[in-house]
Each structure stands twice: as structure tokens, then as C-alpha cells.
PDB file of C-alpha atoms in Angstrom:
ATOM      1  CA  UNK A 137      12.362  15.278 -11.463  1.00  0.00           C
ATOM      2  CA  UNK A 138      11.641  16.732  -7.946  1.00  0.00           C
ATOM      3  CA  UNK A 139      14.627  16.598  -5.595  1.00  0.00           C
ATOM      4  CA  UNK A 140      11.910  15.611  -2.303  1.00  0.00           C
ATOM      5  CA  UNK A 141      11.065  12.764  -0.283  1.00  0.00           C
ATOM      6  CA  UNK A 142       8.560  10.569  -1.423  1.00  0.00           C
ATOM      7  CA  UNK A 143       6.672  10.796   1.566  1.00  0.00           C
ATOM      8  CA  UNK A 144       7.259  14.859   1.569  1.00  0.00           C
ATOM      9  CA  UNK A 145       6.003  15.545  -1.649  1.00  0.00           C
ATOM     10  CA  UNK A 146       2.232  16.036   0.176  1.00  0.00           C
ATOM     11  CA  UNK A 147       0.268  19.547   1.009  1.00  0.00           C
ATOM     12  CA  UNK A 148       0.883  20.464   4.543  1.00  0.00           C
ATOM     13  CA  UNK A 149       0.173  23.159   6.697  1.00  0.00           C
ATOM     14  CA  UNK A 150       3.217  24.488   9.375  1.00  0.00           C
ATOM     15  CA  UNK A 151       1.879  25.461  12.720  1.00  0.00           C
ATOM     16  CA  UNK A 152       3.481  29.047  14.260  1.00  0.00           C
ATOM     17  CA  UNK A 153       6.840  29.367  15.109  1.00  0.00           C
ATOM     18  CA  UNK A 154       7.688  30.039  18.861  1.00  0.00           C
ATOM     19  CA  UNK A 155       7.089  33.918  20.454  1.00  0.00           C
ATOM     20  CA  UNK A 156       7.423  34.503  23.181  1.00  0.00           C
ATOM     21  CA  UNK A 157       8.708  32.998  26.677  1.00  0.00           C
ATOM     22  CA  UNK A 158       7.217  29.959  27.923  1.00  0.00           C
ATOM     23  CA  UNK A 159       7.847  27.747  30.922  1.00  0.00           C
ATOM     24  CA  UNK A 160       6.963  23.881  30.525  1.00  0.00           C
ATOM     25  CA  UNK A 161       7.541  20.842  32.598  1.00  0.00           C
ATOM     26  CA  UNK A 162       9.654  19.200  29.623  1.00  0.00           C
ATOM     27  CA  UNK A 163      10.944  20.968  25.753  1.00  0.00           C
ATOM     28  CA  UNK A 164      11.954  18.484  23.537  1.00  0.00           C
ATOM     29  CA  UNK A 165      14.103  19.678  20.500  1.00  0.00           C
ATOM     30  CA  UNK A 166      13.179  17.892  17.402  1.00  0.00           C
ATOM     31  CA  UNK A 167      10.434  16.848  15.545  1.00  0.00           C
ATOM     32  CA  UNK A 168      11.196  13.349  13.901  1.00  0.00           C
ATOM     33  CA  UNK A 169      10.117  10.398  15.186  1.00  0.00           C
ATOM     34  CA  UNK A 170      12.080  10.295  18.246  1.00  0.00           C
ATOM     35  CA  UNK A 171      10.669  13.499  19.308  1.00  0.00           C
ATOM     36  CA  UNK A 172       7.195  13.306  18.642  1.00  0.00           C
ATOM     37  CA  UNK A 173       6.586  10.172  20.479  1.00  0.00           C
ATOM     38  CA  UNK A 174       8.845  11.587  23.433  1.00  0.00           C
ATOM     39  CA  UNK A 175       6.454  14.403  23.532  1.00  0.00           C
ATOM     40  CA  UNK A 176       3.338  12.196  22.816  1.00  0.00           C
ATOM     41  CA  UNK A 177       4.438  10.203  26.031  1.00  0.00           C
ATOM     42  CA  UNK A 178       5.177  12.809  28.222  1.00  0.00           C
ATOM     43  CA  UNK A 179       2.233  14.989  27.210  1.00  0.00           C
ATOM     44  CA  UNK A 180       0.122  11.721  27.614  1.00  0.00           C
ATOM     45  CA  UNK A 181       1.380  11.301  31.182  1.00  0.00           C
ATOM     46  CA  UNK A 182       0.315  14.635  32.749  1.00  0.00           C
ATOM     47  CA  UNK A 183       3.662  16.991  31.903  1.00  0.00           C
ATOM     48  CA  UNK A 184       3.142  20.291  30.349  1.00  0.00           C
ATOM     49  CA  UNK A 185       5.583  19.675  27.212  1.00  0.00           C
ATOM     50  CA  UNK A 186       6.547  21.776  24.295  1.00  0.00           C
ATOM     51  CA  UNK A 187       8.357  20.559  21.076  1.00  0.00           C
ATOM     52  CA  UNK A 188      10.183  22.920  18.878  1.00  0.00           C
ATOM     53  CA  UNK A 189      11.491  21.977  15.414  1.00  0.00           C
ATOM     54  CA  UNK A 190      13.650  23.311  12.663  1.00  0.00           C
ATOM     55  CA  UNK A 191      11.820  23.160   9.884  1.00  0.00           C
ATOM     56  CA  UNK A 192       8.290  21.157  10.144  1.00  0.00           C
ATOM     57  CA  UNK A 193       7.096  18.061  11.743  1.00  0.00           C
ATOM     58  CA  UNK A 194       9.050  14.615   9.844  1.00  0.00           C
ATOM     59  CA  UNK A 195      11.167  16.572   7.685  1.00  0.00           C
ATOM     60  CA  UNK A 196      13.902  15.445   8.602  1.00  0.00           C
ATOM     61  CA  UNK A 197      14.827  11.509   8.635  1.00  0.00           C
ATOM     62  CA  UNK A 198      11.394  10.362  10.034  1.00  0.00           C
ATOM     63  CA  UNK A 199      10.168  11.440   6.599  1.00  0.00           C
ATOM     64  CA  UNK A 200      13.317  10.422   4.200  1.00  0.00           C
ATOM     65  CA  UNK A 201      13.152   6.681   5.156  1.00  0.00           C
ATOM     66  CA  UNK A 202      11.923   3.435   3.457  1.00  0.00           C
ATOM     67  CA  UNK A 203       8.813   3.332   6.304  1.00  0.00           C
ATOM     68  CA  UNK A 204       9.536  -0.313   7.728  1.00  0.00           C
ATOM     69  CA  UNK A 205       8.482  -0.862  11.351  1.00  0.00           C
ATOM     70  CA  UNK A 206      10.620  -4.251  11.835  1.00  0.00           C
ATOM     71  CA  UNK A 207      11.751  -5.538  14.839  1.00  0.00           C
ATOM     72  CA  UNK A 208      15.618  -6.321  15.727  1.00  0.00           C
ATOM     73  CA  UNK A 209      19.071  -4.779  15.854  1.00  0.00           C
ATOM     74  CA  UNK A 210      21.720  -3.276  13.099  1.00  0.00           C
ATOM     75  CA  UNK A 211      23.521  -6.462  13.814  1.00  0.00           C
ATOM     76  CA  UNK A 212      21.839  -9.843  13.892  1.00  0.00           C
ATOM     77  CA  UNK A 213      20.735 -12.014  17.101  1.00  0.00           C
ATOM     78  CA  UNK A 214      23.060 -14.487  16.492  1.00  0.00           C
ATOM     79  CA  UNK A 215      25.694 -11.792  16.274  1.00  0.00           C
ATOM     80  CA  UNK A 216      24.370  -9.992  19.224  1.00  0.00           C
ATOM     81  CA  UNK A 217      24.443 -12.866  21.236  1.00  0.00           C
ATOM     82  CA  UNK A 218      28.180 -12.782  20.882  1.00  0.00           C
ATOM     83  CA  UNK A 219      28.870  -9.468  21.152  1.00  0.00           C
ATOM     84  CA  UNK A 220      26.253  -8.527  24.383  1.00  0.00           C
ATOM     85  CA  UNK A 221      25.526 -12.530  25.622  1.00  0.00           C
ATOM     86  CA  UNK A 222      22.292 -14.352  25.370  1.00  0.00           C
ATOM     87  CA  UNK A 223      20.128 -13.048  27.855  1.00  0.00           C
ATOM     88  CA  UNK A 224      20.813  -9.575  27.070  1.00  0.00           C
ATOM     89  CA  UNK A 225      20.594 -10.010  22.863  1.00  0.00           C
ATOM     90  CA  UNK A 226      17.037 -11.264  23.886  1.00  0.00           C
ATOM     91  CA  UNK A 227      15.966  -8.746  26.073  1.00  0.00           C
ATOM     92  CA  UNK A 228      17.467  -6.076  23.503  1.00  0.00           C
ATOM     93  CA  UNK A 229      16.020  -7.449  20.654  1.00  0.00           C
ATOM     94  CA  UNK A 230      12.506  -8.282  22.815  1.00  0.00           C
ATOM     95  CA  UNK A 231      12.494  -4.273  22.927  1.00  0.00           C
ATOM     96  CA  UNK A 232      12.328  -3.976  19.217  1.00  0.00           C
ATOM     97  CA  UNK A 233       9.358  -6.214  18.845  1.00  0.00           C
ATOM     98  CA  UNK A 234       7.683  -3.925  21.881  1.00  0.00           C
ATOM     99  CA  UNK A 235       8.083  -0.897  19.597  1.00  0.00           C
ATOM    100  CA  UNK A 236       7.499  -2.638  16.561  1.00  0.00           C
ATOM    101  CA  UNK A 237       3.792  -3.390  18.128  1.00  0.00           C
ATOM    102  CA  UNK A 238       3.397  -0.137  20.205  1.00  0.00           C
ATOM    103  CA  UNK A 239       3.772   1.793  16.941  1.00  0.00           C
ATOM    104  CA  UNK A 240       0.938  -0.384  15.408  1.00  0.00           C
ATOM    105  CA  UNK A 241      -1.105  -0.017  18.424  1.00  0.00           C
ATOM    106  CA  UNK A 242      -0.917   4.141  18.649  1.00  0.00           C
ATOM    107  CA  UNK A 243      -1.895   3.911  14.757  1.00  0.00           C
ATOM    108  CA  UNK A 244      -5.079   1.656  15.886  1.00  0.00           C
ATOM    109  CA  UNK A 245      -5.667   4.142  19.021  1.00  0.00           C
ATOM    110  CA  UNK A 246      -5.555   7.186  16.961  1.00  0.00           C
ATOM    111  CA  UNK A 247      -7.296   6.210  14.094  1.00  0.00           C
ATOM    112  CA  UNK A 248      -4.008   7.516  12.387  1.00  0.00           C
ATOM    113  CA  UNK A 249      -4.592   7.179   8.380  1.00  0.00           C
ATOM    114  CA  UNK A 250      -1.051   6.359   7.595  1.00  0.00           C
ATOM    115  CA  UNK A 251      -1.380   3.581   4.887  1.00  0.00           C
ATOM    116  CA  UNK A 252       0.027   0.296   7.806  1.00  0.00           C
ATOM    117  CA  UNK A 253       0.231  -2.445   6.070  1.00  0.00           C
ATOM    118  CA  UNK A 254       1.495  -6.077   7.898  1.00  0.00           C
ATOM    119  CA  UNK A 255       3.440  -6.793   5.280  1.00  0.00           C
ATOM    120  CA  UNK A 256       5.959  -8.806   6.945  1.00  0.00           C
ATOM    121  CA  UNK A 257       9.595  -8.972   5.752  1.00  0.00           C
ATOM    122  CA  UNK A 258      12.177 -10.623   4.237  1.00  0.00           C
ATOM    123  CA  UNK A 259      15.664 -11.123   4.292  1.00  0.00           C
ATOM    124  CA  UNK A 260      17.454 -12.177   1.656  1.00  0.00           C
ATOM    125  CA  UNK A 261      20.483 -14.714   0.746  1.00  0.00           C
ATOM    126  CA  UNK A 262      22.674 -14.540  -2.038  1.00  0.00           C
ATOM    127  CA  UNK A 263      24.014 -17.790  -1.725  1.00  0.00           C
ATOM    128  CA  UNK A 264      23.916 -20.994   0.060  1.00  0.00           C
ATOM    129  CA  UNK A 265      26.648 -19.417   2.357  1.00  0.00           C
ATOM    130  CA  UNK A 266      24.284 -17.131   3.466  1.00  0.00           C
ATOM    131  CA  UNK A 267      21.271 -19.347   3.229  1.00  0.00           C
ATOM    132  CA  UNK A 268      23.241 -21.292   6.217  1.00  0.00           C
ATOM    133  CA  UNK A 269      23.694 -18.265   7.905  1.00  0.00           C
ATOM    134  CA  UNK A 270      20.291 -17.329   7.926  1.00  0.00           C
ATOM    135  CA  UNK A 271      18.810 -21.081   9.245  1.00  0.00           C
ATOM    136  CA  UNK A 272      21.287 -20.961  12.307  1.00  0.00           C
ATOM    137  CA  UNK A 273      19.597 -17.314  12.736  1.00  0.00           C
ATOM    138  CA  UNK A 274      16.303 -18.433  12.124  1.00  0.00           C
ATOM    139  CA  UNK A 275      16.524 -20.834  14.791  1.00  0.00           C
ATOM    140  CA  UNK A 276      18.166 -18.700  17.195  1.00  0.00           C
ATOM    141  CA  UNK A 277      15.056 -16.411  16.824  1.00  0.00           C
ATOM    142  CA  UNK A 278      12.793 -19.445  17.008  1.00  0.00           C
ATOM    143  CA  UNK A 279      14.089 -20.435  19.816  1.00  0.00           C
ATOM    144  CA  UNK A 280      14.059 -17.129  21.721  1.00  0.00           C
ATOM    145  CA  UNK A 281      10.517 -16.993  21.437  1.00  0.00           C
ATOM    146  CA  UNK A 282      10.588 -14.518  17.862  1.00  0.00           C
ATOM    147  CA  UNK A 283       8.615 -15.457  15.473  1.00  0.00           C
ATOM    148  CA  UNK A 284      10.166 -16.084  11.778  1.00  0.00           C
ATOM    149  CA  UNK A 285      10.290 -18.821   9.005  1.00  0.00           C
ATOM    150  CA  UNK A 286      12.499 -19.812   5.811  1.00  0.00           C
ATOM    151  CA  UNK A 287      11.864 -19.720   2.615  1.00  0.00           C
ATOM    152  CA  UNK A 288      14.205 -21.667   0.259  1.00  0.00           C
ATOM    153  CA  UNK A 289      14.307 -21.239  -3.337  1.00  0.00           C
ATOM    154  CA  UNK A 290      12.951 -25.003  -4.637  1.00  0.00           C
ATOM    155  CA  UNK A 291      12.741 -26.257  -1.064  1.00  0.00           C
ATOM    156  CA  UNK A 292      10.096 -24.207   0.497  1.00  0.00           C
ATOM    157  CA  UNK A 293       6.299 -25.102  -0.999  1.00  0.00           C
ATOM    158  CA  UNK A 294       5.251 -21.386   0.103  1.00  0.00           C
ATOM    159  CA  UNK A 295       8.389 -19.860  -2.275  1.00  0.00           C
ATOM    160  CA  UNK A 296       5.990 -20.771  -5.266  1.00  0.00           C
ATOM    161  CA  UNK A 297       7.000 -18.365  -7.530  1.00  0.00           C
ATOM    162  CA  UNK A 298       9.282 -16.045  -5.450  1.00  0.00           C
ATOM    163  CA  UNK A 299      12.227 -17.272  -5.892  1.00  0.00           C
ATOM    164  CA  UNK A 300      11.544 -18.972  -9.619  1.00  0.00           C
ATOM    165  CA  UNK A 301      14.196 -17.128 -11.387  1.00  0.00           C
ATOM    166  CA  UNK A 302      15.823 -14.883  -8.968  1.00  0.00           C
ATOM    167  CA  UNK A 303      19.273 -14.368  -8.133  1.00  0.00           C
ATOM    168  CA  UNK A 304      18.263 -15.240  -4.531  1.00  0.00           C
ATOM    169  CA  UNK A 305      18.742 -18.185  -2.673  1.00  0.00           C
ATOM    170  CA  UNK A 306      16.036 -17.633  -0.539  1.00  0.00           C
ATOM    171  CA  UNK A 307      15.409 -15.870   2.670  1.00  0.00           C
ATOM    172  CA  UNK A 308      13.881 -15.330   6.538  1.00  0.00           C
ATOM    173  CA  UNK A 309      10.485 -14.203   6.699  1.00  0.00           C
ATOM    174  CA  UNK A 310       9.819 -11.931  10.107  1.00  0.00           C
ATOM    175  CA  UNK A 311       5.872 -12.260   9.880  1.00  0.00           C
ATOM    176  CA  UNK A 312       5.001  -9.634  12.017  1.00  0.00           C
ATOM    177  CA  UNK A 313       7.213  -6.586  10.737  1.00  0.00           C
ATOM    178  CA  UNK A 314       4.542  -4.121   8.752  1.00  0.00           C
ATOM    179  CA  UNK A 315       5.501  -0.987   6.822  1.00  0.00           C
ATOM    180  CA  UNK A 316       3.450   2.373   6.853  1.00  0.00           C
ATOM    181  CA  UNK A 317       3.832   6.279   5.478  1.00  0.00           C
ATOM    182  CA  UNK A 318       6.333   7.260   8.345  1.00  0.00           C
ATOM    183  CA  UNK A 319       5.421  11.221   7.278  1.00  0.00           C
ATOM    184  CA  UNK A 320       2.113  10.690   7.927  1.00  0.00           C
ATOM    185  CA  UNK A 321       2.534   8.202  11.193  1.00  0.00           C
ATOM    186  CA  UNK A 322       4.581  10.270  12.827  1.00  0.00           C
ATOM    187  CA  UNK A 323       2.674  13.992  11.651  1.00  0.00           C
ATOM    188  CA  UNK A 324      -0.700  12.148  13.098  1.00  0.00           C
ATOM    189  CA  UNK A 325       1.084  10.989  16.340  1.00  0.00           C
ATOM    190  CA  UNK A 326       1.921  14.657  16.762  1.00  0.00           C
ATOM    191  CA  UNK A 327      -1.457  15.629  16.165  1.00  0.00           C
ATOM    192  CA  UNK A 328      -2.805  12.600  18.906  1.00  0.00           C
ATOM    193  CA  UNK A 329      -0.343  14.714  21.586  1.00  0.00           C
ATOM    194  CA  UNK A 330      -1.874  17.649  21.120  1.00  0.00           C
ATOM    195  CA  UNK A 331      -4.991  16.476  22.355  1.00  0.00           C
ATOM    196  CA  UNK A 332      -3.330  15.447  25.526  1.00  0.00           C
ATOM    197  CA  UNK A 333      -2.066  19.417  25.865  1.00  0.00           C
ATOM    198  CA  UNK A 334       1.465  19.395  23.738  1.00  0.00           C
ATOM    199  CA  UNK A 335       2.910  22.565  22.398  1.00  0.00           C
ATOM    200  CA  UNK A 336       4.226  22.504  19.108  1.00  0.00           C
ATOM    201  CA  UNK A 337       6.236  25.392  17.268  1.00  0.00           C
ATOM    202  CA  UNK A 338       7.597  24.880  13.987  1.00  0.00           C
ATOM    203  CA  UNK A 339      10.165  26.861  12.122  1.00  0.00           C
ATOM    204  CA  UNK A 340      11.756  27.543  15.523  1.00  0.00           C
ATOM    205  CA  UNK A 341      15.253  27.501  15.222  1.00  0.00           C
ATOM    206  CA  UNK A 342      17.037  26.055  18.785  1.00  0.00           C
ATOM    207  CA  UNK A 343      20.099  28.615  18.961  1.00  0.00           C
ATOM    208  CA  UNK A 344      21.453  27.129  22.248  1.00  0.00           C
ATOM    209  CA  UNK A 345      20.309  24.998  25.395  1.00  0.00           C
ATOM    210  CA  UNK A 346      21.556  23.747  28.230  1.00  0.00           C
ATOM    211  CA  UNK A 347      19.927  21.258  31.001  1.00  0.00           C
ATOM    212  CA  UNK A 348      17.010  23.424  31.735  1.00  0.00           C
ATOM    213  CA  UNK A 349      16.495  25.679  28.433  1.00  0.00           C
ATOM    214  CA  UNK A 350      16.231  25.967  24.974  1.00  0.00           C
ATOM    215  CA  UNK A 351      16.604  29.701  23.571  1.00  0.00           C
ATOM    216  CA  UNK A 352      15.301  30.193  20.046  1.00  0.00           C
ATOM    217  CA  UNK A 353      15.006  33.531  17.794  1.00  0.00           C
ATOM    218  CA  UNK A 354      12.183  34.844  19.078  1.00  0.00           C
ATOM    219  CA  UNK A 355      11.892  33.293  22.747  1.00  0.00           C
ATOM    220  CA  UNK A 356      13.265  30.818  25.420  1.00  0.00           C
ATOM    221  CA  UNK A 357      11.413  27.849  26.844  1.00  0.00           C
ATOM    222  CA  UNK A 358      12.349  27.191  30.334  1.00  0.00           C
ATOM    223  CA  UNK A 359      11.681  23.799  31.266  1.00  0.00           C
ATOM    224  CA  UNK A 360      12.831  21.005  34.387  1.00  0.00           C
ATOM    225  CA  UNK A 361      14.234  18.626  31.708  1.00  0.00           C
ATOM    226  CA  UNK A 362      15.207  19.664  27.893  1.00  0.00           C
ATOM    227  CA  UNK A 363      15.059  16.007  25.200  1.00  0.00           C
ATOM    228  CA  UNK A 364      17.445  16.463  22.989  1.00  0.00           C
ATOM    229  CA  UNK A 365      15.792  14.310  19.730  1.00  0.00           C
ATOM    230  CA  UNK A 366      18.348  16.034  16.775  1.00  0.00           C
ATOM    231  CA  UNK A 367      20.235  14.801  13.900  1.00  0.00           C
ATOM    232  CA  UNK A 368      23.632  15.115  12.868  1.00  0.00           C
ATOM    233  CA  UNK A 369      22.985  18.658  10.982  1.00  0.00           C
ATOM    234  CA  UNK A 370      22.470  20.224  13.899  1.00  0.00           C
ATOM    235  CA  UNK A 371      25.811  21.000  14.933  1.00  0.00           C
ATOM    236  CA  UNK A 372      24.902  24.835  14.802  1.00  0.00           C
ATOM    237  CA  UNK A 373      23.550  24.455  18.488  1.00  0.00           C
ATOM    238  CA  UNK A 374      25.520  25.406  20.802  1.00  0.00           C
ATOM    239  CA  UNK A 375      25.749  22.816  23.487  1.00  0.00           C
ATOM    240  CA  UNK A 376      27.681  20.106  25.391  1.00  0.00           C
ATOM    241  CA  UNK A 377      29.426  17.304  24.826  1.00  0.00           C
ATOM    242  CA  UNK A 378      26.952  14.806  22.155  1.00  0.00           C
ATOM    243  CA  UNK A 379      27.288  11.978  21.085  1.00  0.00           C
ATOM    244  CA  UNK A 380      24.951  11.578  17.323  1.00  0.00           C
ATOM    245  CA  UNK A 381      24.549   7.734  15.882  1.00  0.00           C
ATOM    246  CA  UNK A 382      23.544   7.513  12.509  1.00  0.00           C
ATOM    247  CA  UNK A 383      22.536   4.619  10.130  1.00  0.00           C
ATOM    248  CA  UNK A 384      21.692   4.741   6.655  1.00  0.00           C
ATOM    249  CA  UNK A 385      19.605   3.080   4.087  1.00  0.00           C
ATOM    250  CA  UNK A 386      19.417   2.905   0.663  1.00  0.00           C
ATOM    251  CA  UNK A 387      16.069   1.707  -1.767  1.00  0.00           C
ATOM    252  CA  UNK A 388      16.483   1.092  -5.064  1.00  0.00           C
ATOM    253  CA  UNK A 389      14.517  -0.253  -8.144  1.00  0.00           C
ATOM    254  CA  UNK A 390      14.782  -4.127  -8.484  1.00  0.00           C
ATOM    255  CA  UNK A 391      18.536  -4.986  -9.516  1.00  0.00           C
ATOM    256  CA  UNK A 392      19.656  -7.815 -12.066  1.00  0.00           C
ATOM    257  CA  UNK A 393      21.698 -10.370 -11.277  1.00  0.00           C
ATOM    258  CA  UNK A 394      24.231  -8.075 -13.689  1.00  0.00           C
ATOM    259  CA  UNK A 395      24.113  -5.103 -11.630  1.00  0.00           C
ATOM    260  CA  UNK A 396      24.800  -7.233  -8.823  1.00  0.00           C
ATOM    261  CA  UNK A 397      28.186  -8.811 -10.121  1.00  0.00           C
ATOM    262  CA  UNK A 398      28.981  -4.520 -10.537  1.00  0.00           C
ATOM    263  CA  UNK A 399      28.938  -4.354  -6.803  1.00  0.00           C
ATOM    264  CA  UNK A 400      31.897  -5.532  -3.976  1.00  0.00           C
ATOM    265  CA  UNK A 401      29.434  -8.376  -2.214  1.00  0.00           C
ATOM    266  CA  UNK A 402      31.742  -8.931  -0.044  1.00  0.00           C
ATOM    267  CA  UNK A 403      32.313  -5.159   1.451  1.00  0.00           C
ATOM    268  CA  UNK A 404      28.359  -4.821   1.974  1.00  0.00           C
ATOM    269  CA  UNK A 405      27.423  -8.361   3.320  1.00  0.00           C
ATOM    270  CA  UNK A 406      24.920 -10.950   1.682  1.00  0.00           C
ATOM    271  CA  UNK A 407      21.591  -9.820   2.745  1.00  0.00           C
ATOM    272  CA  UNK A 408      19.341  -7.844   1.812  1.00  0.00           C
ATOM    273  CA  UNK A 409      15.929  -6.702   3.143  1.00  0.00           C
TER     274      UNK A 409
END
């Protein structure tokens, strides 16, 4: 069994590491998602821009995830909407659906062969508990403009056989959410900024920075704003005062309603995606 990410497991050429001194408009540290499209922005806008990464481009978590390109929040709207208010669980969850659709429209721009699929996705209910939750949710959505539906096991004609069987109540469909090889998305958006003039060094090690540098083994880059785009190994750079948020997901072969009962439901919530 290999110990690798899926979406690792490919051949793939490393571009140089960093040599020298260079002076650039912006450095960005990190080469996951976050990083790459900060530099694919800024490059695209006109700023010189370099990127330097650890190890190689989506090594890290862009390239160790499940690839779903979903819109909304760690929380739900309904619970956002108590916790932020209305307007602004909209306009935060509106955001989502902007990057949700940005990333399929860079894939479209760039010609970027990275296996999209609009697959939608589901959430699922355990129970009719939860199968009220999600209709109060789905309406909330609904009637913020977000486009959903439910799907109720022998209530819904378009369940058919989806539900025939399963431990499942049922579930909210978000129509629009797609999922894609993030290694590959995010190593071909890299690729897209280089046309538009980005510097990229891998295997460049960022010993230290501060608000206008980034010094690395073999060379500094100088720079009028350093994007710090890191994970929470990185604690070996010396810096200021961060602040690192971190969510994690799990995927697992289909589970029976046995392994189920194994688990505490009510520690890890009722849906699943």
C-alpha cells in the first residue's frame, strides 16, 4: 500500500529552487491553493510576483483533500444567520458560490484538464430529526436566492433508487457544487500565472520573513507586500504573531448501517456530505 495522496501519486516535474536575490512587487509563501490563485491574481493584474514553496506545487493540503468545489460555510446558513445575522450569513455565504463559480470559470479559461465534473452534492440525514433540520435549511437557502432541493427517502419521485435501502433519510441537493482533481486544478492554475509573468521556485525553504521579505537558503526576495498562504507545519518560520485555522475531512468507503451504530452520532452531528 503506498502511504500518498491519491491525487499525488502522478509523475511530476519540480521547477528550480530559488538562487539568488530577487526583488518583486509581491512574494507569496506557499504553494496550495490559497497561494497559487493569490499569485495567479496578482500576476494577472500587472505585479511582478514570485511564489516560493516548501516542497512542490499542491503538496500540501490543496492536494490531500476530497476535491469538492461547494459553496457555503463550516456552519450552516441557518446557523450562520444566528451567529453573524441575516444580511451578513447571505453575503458570506453569496461569497462561496462566487468562488465556487470563479474556480469553474479559470478551469474553462485555461483549458485546465483537471477531470471538473458538476456533480452537485448532497447532504445527508440520518433521521427524521435531521430531515427537519435540513427542510427549514433548504428553505432558508431557497429563499436567499441559493439554489438547492430535497430529496426524501419514499417522498421524493427523483430519490428512485437512492435512498431504497439506505440508512439515510434523505438529504439536500446543492445542484451547482462540482468536484475536480484539486492537484491538477490548482498545478494548471499555476501554470496559467506563469503566462501572465509569475515566478515560481520550488523546494525553497522560507527560513524567515517579515513585512517586506522572505529569506530562503540560497537567497532573499525583497518585495512591497509578502502573502503569507502556509499551513500549520510551518511553525519553523520565524515570524510574527499568526493566527493558522484548520479544518479537516475525512473520506471513507461506503459504511453500513452497523458501522454506523459503532460511532458517537451525537458527538459528530447528523449529516453527512
Amino acid at each position: 500500500m503506498k502511504n500518498a495522496s491519491y491525487w499525488l501519486d502522478v509523475p511530476y516535474v519540480q521547477r528550480t529552487p530559488l538562487d539568488r536575490d530577487i526583488q518583486v512587487d509581491v512574494v507569496i509563501i506557499g504553494g496550495g491553493i490559497t497561494g497559487v490563485s493569490a499569485a495567479y491574481h496578482c500576476a494577472k493584474n500587472g505585479l511582478k510576483t514570485a511564489l516560493v514553496e516548501k516542497h512542490s506545487i499542491a503538496s500540501g493540503s490543496a492536494g490531500k483533500n476530497l476535491g469538492m468545489v461547494v459553496e457555503g460555510l463550516e456552519i450552516d446558513l441557518l446557523e450562520a444567520a444566528e451567529k453573524f445575522g441575516a444580511a451578513a450569513a447571505k453575503g458570506l455565504w453569496g461569497k462561496t458560490v462566487e468562488a465556487r463559480d470563479l474556480t469553474a470559470a479559470l478551469v474553462r479559461e485555461h483549458l485546465i484538464e483537471c477531470d471538473m465534473d458538476a456533480s452537485g452534492s448532497l447532504y445527508l440525514a440520518r433521521d427524521s430529526e435531521y430531515m427537519d433540520w435540513l427542510r427549514k435549511e433548504s428553505a432558508a437557502r431557497q429563499d436567499d436566492g441559493f439554489s438547492c432541493r430535497i430529496m426524501e427517502k419514499g417522498k421524493s419521485a427523483d430519490a428512485g433508487e437512492e435512498f431504497a435501502g439506505s440508512i439515510f433519510a434523505g438529504g439536500l441537493v446543492a445542484p451547482k457544487d462540482c468536484m475536480l482533481d484539486p492537484v491538477k486544478f490548482v498545478r494548471g492554475l499555476a501554470h496559467a500565472a506563469e503566462n501572465f509573468g509569475l515566478l515560481i521556485y520550488e523546494n525553497t525553504d522560507a527560513l524567515r520573513y517579515d513585512a517586506h521579505s522572505v529569506k530562503t537558503s540560497n537567497g532573499t526576495v525583497s518585495a512591497k507586500k509578502v502573502v503569507l498562504a502556509i499551513e500549520s507545519d510551518t511553525a519553523e518560520i520565524e515570524a510574527g504573531k499568526t493566527v493558522v485555522t484548520r479544518i479537516q475531512a475525512v473520506a471513507t468507503e461506503p459504511l453500513s448501517a452497523e458501522q454506523f451504530e459503532k460511532m458517537d452520532w451525537n458527538d459528530i452531528g447528523g449529516f453527512w456530505t
